[in-house]
PDB file of C-alpha atoms and ligand atoms in Angstrom:
ATOM      1  CA  UNK A 359     105.945  21.904 -10.206  1.00 93.00           C
ATOM      2  CA  UNK A 360     107.600  24.523  -8.161  1.00 97.00           C
ATOM      3  CA  UNK A 361     105.724  27.370  -7.058  1.00 98.00           C
ATOM      4  CA  UNK A 362     107.204  30.929  -7.189  1.00 98.00           C
ATOM      5  CA  UNK A 363     106.191  34.418  -5.855  1.00 98.00           C
ATOM      6  CA  UNK A 364     107.443  37.456  -7.191  1.00 98.00           C
ATOM      7  CA  UNK A 365     107.784  40.722  -4.699  1.00 98.00           C
ATOM      8  CA  UNK A 366     107.901  44.076  -6.305  1.00 98.00           C
ATOM      9  CA  UNK A 367     107.113  47.522  -5.015  1.00 98.00           C
ATOM     10  CA  UNK A 368     107.233  49.456  -8.508  1.00 96.00           C
ATOM     11  CA  UNK A 369     106.636  49.462 -12.181  1.00 97.00           C
ATOM     12  CA  UNK A 370     107.083  45.813 -12.393  1.00 98.00           C
ATOM     13  CA  UNK A 371     108.841  45.513 -15.758  1.00 98.00           C
ATOM     14  CA  UNK A 372     111.373  42.879 -14.420  1.00 98.00           C
ATOM     15  CA  UNK A 373     108.345  41.048 -13.178  1.00 98.00           C
ATOM     16  CA  UNK A 374     106.576  41.189 -16.624  1.00 98.00           C
ATOM     17  CA  UNK A 375     109.690  39.611 -18.102  1.00 98.00           C
ATOM     18  CA  UNK A 376     109.637  36.716 -15.547  1.00 98.00           C
ATOM     19  CA  UNK A 377     105.835  36.174 -16.703  1.00 98.00           C
ATOM     20  CA  UNK A 378     106.747  36.075 -20.304  1.00 98.00           C
ATOM     21  CA  UNK A 379     109.576  33.598 -19.700  1.00 98.00           C
ATOM     22  CA  UNK A 380     107.262  31.520 -17.613  1.00 98.00           C
ATOM     23  CA  UNK A 381     105.110  30.554 -20.659  1.00 97.00           C
ATOM     24  CA  UNK A 382     108.255  28.329 -21.969  1.00 98.00           C
ATOM     25  CA  UNK A 383     108.890  26.495 -18.738  1.00 98.00           C
ATOM     26  CA  UNK A 384     107.768  23.430 -17.435  1.00 97.00           C
ATOM     27  CA  UNK A 385     108.545  23.222 -13.912  1.00 98.00           C
ATOM     28  CA  UNK A 386     107.823  26.516 -12.577  1.00 97.00           C
ATOM     29  CA  UNK A 387     104.685  28.136 -11.700  1.00 98.00           C
ATOM     30  CA  UNK A 388     104.513  31.880 -10.976  1.00 98.00           C
ATOM     31  CA  UNK A 389     101.695  31.388  -8.434  1.00 98.00           C
ATOM     32  CA  UNK A 390     101.703  34.670  -6.768  1.00 98.00           C
ATOM     33  CA  UNK A 391     102.864  38.444  -7.002  1.00 98.00           C
ATOM     34  CA  UNK A 392     103.064  40.564  -3.693  1.00 98.00           C
ATOM     35  CA  UNK A 393     103.403  44.095  -3.579  1.00 98.00           C
ATOM     36  CA  UNK A 394     103.850  46.474  -0.474  1.00 98.00           C
ATOM     37  CA  UNK A 395     102.424  49.446  -2.595  1.00 98.00           C
ATOM     38  CA  UNK A 396      98.884  49.950  -3.572  1.00 97.00           C
ATOM     39  CA  UNK A 397      99.658  51.910  -6.351  1.00 97.00           C
ATOM     40  CA  UNK A 398     102.523  49.894  -8.051  1.00 98.00           C
ATOM     41  CA  UNK A 399     102.476  49.379 -11.539  1.00 98.00           C
ATOM     42  CA  UNK A 400     103.082  45.589 -11.231  1.00 98.00           C
ATOM     43  CA  UNK A 401      99.540  45.084  -9.789  1.00 98.00           C
ATOM     44  CA  UNK A 402      97.933  45.578 -13.517  1.00 98.00           C
ATOM     45  CA  UNK A 403     100.784  43.630 -14.866  1.00 98.00           C
ATOM     46  CA  UNK A 404      99.846  40.571 -12.865  1.00 98.00           C
ATOM     47  CA  UNK A 405      96.308  41.075 -13.901  1.00 97.00           C
ATOM     48  CA  UNK A 406      97.019  41.182 -17.373  1.00 98.00           C
ATOM     49  CA  UNK A 407      98.633  37.696 -16.860  1.00 98.00           C
ATOM     50  CA  UNK A 408      95.785  36.642 -14.947  1.00 98.00           C
ATOM     51  CA  UNK A 409      97.799  36.233 -11.783  1.00 98.00           C
ATOM     52  CA  UNK A 410      96.947  36.445  -8.409  1.00 98.00           C
ATOM     53  CA  UNK A 411      98.122  39.572  -6.892  1.00 98.00           C
ATOM     54  CA  UNK A 412      98.239  40.573  -3.210  1.00 98.00           C
ATOM     55  CA  UNK A 413      98.970  44.139  -1.817  1.00 98.00           C
ATOM     56  CA  UNK A 414     100.349  43.961   1.898  1.00 98.00           C
ATOM     57  CA  UNK A 415     101.208  47.538   2.754  1.00 98.00           C
ATOM     58  CA  UNK A 416     103.289  48.075   5.829  1.00 96.00           C
ATOM     59  CA  UNK A 417     101.106  51.232   7.109  1.00 96.00           C
ATOM     60  CA  UNK A 418     101.981  51.211  10.643  1.00 96.00           C
ATOM     61  CA  UNK A 419     102.942  47.644  11.240  1.00 96.00           C
ATOM     62  CA  UNK A 420     106.330  46.976  12.317  1.00 97.00           C
ATOM     63  CA  UNK A 421     108.704  45.060   9.926  1.00 97.00           C
ATOM     64  CA  UNK A 422     107.981  41.751  11.604  1.00 97.00           C
ATOM     65  CA  UNK A 423     104.138  42.099  11.331  1.00 98.00           C
ATOM     66  CA  UNK A 424     104.523  43.233   8.061  1.00 98.00           C
ATOM     67  CA  UNK A 425     106.555  40.154   7.070  1.00 98.00           C
ATOM     68  CA  UNK A 426     104.256  37.925   8.904  1.00 98.00           C
ATOM     69  CA  UNK A 427     101.509  38.896   6.808  1.00 98.00           C
ATOM     70  CA  UNK A 428     103.629  38.266   3.795  1.00 98.00           C
ATOM     71  CA  UNK A 429     104.816  34.787   5.151  1.00 98.00           C
ATOM     72  CA  UNK A 430     100.925  33.868   5.761  1.00 98.00           C
ATOM     73  CA  UNK A 431     100.464  34.403   2.023  1.00 98.00           C
ATOM     74  CA  UNK A 432     103.573  32.838   0.814  1.00 98.00           C
ATOM     75  CA  UNK A 433     102.835  29.581   3.188  1.00 98.00           C
ATOM     76  CA  UNK A 434      99.294  29.335   2.212  1.00 98.00           C
ATOM     77  CA  UNK A 435     100.306  29.262  -1.473  1.00 98.00           C
ATOM     78  CA  UNK A 436     103.028  26.894  -0.909  1.00 98.00           C
ATOM     79  CA  UNK A 437     105.501  29.015  -2.253  1.00 98.00           C
ATOM     80  CA  UNK A 438     108.987  27.428  -2.698  1.00 98.00           C
ATOM     81  CA  UNK A 439     111.189  30.259  -4.375  1.00 98.00           C
ATOM     82  CA  UNK A 440     111.006  33.988  -4.143  1.00 98.00           C
ATOM     83  CA  UNK A 441     112.195  36.340  -6.867  1.00 98.00           C
ATOM     84  CA  UNK A 442     112.408  40.108  -5.826  1.00 98.00           C
ATOM     85  CA  UNK A 443     111.697  42.285  -8.651  1.00 98.00           C
ATOM     86  CA  UNK A 444     112.399  45.727  -7.491  1.00 97.00           C
ATOM     87  CA  UNK A 445     111.167  45.012  -4.042  1.00 97.00           C
ATOM     88  CA  UNK A 446     112.096  47.838  -1.888  1.00 95.00           C
ATOM     89  CA  UNK A 447     112.540  46.376   1.542  1.00 96.00           C
ATOM     90  CA  UNK A 448     115.515  44.437   3.230  1.00 96.00           C
ATOM     91  CA  UNK A 449     114.085  41.372   4.211  1.00 97.00           C
ATOM     92  CA  UNK A 450     114.850  40.151   7.764  1.00 97.00           C
ATOM     93  CA  UNK A 451     117.073  37.416   8.909  1.00 97.00           C
ATOM     94  CA  UNK A 452     114.054  35.179   9.963  1.00 97.00           C
ATOM     95  CA  UNK A 453     112.479  35.689   6.903  1.00 98.00           C
ATOM     96  CA  UNK A 454     115.584  34.567   5.085  1.00 97.00           C
ATOM     97  CA  UNK A 455     116.204  31.801   7.327  1.00 96.00           C
ATOM     98  CA  UNK A 456     112.610  30.544   6.503  1.00 96.00           C
ATOM     99  CA  UNK A 457     113.481  30.335   3.139  1.00 97.00           C
ATOM    100  CA  UNK A 458     117.192  28.828   3.665  1.00 97.00           C
ATOM    101  CA  UNK A 459     118.010  25.534   1.683  1.00 97.00           C
ATOM    102  CA  UNK A 460     120.542  23.539   3.747  1.00 97.00           C
ATOM    103  CA  UNK A 461     121.241  21.378   0.764  1.00 95.00           C
ATOM    104  CA  UNK A 462     121.933  24.573  -1.269  1.00 97.00           C
ATOM    105  CA  UNK A 463     123.588  26.713   1.402  1.00 97.00           C
ATOM    106  CA  UNK A 464     121.569  29.399  -0.103  1.00 98.00           C
ATOM    107  CA  UNK A 465     118.246  30.962   0.501  1.00 98.00           C
ATOM    108  CA  UNK A 466     115.519  30.383  -2.041  1.00 98.00           C
ATOM    109  CA  UNK A 467     115.261  33.909  -2.678  1.00 98.00           C
ATOM    110  CA  UNK A 468     116.882  35.641  -5.483  1.00 98.00           C
ATOM    111  CA  UNK A 469     117.346  39.323  -6.435  1.00 98.00           C
ATOM    112  CA  UNK A 470     118.356  41.425  -9.345  1.00 98.00           C
ATOM    113  CA  UNK A 471     120.656  44.407  -8.741  1.00 98.00           C
ATOM    114  CA  UNK A 472     121.588  47.147 -11.151  1.00 98.00           C
ATOM    115  CA  UNK A 473     125.296  47.263 -10.839  1.00 98.00           C
ATOM    116  CA  UNK A 474     128.273  45.107 -10.953  1.00 97.00           C
ATOM    117  CA  UNK A 475     128.224  43.909  -7.371  1.00 97.00           C
ATOM    118  CA  UNK A 476     129.977  44.020  -5.229  1.00 97.00           C
ATOM    119  CA  UNK A 477     130.194  47.661  -6.369  1.00 96.00           C
ATOM    120  CA  UNK A 478     127.404  50.081  -5.646  1.00 97.00           C
ATOM    121  CA  UNK A 479     125.138  47.750  -3.202  1.00 97.00           C
ATOM    122  CA  UNK A 480     122.074  49.554  -1.749  1.00 95.00           C
ATOM    123  CA  UNK A 481     119.526  52.212  -3.192  1.00 95.00           C
ATOM    124  CA  UNK A 482     120.298  54.087  -6.209  1.00 97.00           C
ATOM    125  CA  UNK A 483     122.530  51.823  -7.691  1.00 97.00           C
ATOM    126  CA  UNK A 484     122.149  53.298 -11.218  1.00 97.00           C
ATOM    127  CA  UNK A 485     123.008  56.681  -9.913  1.00 97.00           C
ATOM    128  CA  UNK A 486     125.893  55.638  -8.025  1.00 96.00           C
ATOM    129  CA  UNK A 487     127.304  53.703 -11.022  1.00 96.00           C
ATOM    130  CA  UNK A 488     126.572  56.772 -13.429  1.00 96.00           C
ATOM    131  CA  UNK A 489     128.385  59.141 -11.105  1.00 95.00           C
ATOM    132  CA  UNK A 490     131.254  57.152 -10.784  1.00 94.00           C
ATOM    133  CA  UNK A 491     132.275  57.446 -14.468  1.00 78.00           C
ATOM    134  CA  UNK A 492     133.396  53.807 -14.820  1.00 91.00           C
ATOM    135  CA  UNK A 493     133.684  52.648 -18.330  1.00 94.00           C
ATOM    136  CA  UNK A 494     131.614  49.704 -17.529  1.00 96.00           C
ATOM    137  CA  UNK A 495     128.456  49.182 -15.206  1.00 97.00           C
ATOM    138  CA  UNK A 496     126.438  45.908 -15.086  1.00 98.00           C
ATOM    139  CA  UNK A 497     123.523  43.777 -13.529  1.00 98.00           C
ATOM    140  CA  UNK A 498     123.649  41.307 -11.191  1.00 98.00           C
ATOM    141  CA  UNK A 499     121.277  38.361 -10.252  1.00 98.00           C
ATOM    142  CA  UNK A 500     122.239  37.093  -6.729  1.00 98.00           C
ATOM    143  CA  UNK A 501     121.017  34.703  -3.958  1.00 98.00           C
ATOM    144  CA  UNK A 502     119.693  36.863  -0.888  1.00 98.00           C
ATOM    145  CA  UNK A 503     121.627  36.585   2.165  1.00 96.00           C
ATOM    146  CA  UNK A 504     121.544  38.607   5.366  1.00 94.00           C
ATOM    147  CA  UNK A 505     123.503  41.526   4.270  1.00 93.00           C
ATOM    148  CA  UNK A 506     122.296  44.046   1.544  1.00 93.00           C
ATOM    149  CA  UNK A 507     123.289  42.914  -1.853  1.00 94.00           C
ATOM    150  CA  UNK A 508     126.085  40.774  -0.550  1.00 95.00           C
ATOM    151  CA  UNK A 509     124.452  37.308  -1.765  1.00 96.00           C
ATOM    152  CA  UNK A 510     126.273  34.707  -3.827  1.00 98.00           C
ATOM    153  CA  UNK A 511     126.174  36.039  -7.444  1.00 98.00           C
ATOM    154  CA  UNK A 512     124.500  33.918 -10.005  1.00 98.00           C
ATOM    155  CA  UNK A 513     124.741  35.660 -12.867  1.00 98.00           C
ATOM    156  CA  UNK A 514     126.452  39.088 -13.930  1.00 98.00           C
ATOM    157  CA  UNK A 515     126.592  40.939 -16.989  1.00 98.00           C
ATOM    158  CA  UNK A 516     128.418  44.092 -18.112  1.00 98.00           C
ATOM    159  CA  UNK A 517     127.328  47.056 -20.231  1.00 97.00           C
ATOM    160  CA  UNK A 518     129.258  50.004 -21.357  1.00 95.00           C
ATOM    161  CA  UNK A 519     128.667  53.592 -20.328  1.00 94.00           C
ATOM    162  CA  UNK A 520     128.643  55.873 -23.458  1.00 94.00           C
ATOM    163  CA  UNK A 521     130.710  59.316 -23.402  1.00 91.00           C
ATOM    164  CA  UNK A 522     127.422  61.000 -24.211  1.00 95.00           C
ATOM    165  CA  UNK A 523     125.076  58.978 -21.719  1.00 96.00           C
ATOM    166  CA  UNK A 524     122.821  60.704 -19.844  1.00 96.00           C
ATOM    167  CA  UNK A 525     121.593  59.221 -16.311  1.00 97.00           C
ATOM    168  CA  UNK A 526     118.140  58.225 -18.522  1.00 98.00           C
ATOM    169  CA  UNK A 527     120.030  56.495 -21.550  1.00 98.00           C
ATOM    170  CA  UNK A 528     122.469  54.800 -18.952  1.00 97.00           C
ATOM    171  CA  UNK A 529     119.644  53.235 -16.953  1.00 97.00           C
ATOM    172  CA  UNK A 530     117.666  52.419 -20.165  1.00 97.00           C
ATOM    173  CA  UNK A 531     120.533  50.316 -21.648  1.00 97.00           C
ATOM    174  CA  UNK A 532     120.830  48.738 -17.795  1.00 98.00           C
ATOM    175  CA  UNK A 533     117.319  47.950 -17.655  1.00 98.00           C
ATOM    176  CA  UNK A 534     117.484  46.505 -21.160  1.00 98.00           C
ATOM    177  CA  UNK A 535     120.073  44.202 -19.918  1.00 98.00           C
ATOM    178  CA  UNK A 536     117.889  43.250 -16.577  1.00 98.00           C
ATOM    179  CA  UNK A 537     115.334  42.203 -18.970  1.00 98.00           C
ATOM    180  CA  UNK A 538     117.561  39.746 -20.607  1.00 98.00           C
ATOM    181  CA  UNK A 539     119.361  38.140 -17.500  1.00 98.00           C
ATOM    182  CA  UNK A 540     116.555  37.959 -15.145  1.00 98.00           C
ATOM    183  CA  UNK A 541     114.350  35.603 -17.212  1.00 98.00           C
ATOM    184  CA  UNK A 542     117.538  33.787 -18.180  1.00 98.00           C
ATOM    185  CA  UNK A 543     118.055  32.889 -14.348  1.00 98.00           C
ATOM    186  CA  UNK A 544     114.216  31.917 -13.997  1.00 98.00           C
ATOM    187  CA  UNK A 545     115.293  29.456 -16.967  1.00 98.00           C
ATOM    188  CA  UNK A 546     118.240  28.299 -15.018  1.00 98.00           C
ATOM    189  CA  UNK A 547     116.203  27.443 -12.224  1.00 98.00           C
ATOM    190  CA  UNK A 548     113.436  25.612 -14.047  1.00 98.00           C
ATOM    191  CA  UNK A 549     116.394  23.527 -15.659  1.00 97.00           C
ATOM    192  CA  UNK A 550     117.999  22.982 -12.351  1.00 97.00           C
ATOM    193  CA  UNK A 551     114.386  21.845 -10.785  1.00 97.00           C
ATOM    194  CA  UNK A 552     113.983  19.394 -13.912  1.00 96.00           C
ATOM    195  CA  UNK A 553     117.471  17.996 -13.620  1.00 96.00           C
ATOM    196  CA  UNK A 554     117.456  18.249  -9.668  1.00 96.00           C
ATOM    197  CA  UNK A 555     121.030  19.786 -10.133  1.00 97.00           C
ATOM    198  CA  UNK A 556     121.578  23.072  -8.992  1.00 96.00           C
ATOM    199  CA  UNK A 557     125.174  23.513  -9.985  1.00 95.00           C
ATOM    200  CA  UNK A 558     124.752  26.127 -12.663  1.00 94.00           C
ATOM    201  CA  UNK A 559     123.049  28.326 -10.179  1.00 95.00           C
ATOM    202  CA  UNK A 560     125.772  27.879  -7.428  1.00 95.00           C
TER     203      UNK A 560
HETATM  204  C1  GRF B 178     115.119  47.610 -11.323  1.00 67.70           C
HETATM  205  O1  GRF B 178     116.106  48.435 -11.829  1.00 67.70           O
HETATM  206  C2  GRF B 178     115.629  46.439 -10.274  1.00 67.70           C
HETATM  207  O2  GRF B 178     116.986  46.162 -10.712  1.00 67.70           O
HETATM  208  C3  GRF B 178     115.808  47.419  -9.180  1.00 67.70           C
HETATM  209  O3  GRF B 178     114.569  48.120  -9.122  1.00 67.70           O
HETATM  210  C4  GRF B 178     114.153  48.226 -10.526  1.00 67.70           C
HETATM  211  C5  GRF B 178     112.767  47.830 -10.607  1.00 67.70           C
HETATM  212  O4  GRF B 178     112.077  48.049 -11.925  1.00 67.70           O
HETATM  213  N1  GRF B 178     115.984  46.465  -7.816  1.00 67.70           N
HETATM  214  P1  GRF B 178     110.830  47.281 -12.485  1.00 67.70           P
HETATM  215  O5  GRF B 178     109.727  47.451 -11.256  1.00 67.70           O
HETATM  216  O6  GRF B 178     111.149  45.887 -12.546  1.00 67.70           O
HETATM  217  O7  GRF B 178     110.454  48.091 -13.436  1.00 67.70           O
END
């Protein structure tokens, strides 16, 4: 069994979908949820699923000390893989190196980003994509590397921008797609662990 941690800062709707998917998987255990916000919606979601949830606020800590606290929890719980689900901090190079797999040549940290990467990296991706008036946007699940939203893409899907879309309807359609593809990637990882073959992810 492989232990996974979810890191999230917000509502936690993606975390919820991963927790739903976990029920159908046999090689993955979502062991821990960590949030940096004491009022994050993900806290109640974790409790609903009887999962351990730990709040690690940054407060006055510098980035390294904050990450060290998170790292202590991750090592204590033997976490192998991390799924970022709306985690609003950029992880340091040393954190990513700690979760680096030489055999995969990737980190064992996965992120979901609401744009068709490499377009619209960083913050407010839905807003950036909506303002661009491109006909399509999309959702990307990728390995985390030391850049911001630059890691190797695992799965990417497009959704159409409708002519009468408001930012809200545009985001809602994107979020629906996020909820489909992030659990699908968790399932891909479960299969990879089971077969000891990670090619589909890479
Ligand atoms: C999602 O749009 C995710 O792609 C982005 O942050 C949002 C988090 O939403 N990185 P939720 O907390 O999972 O509902």
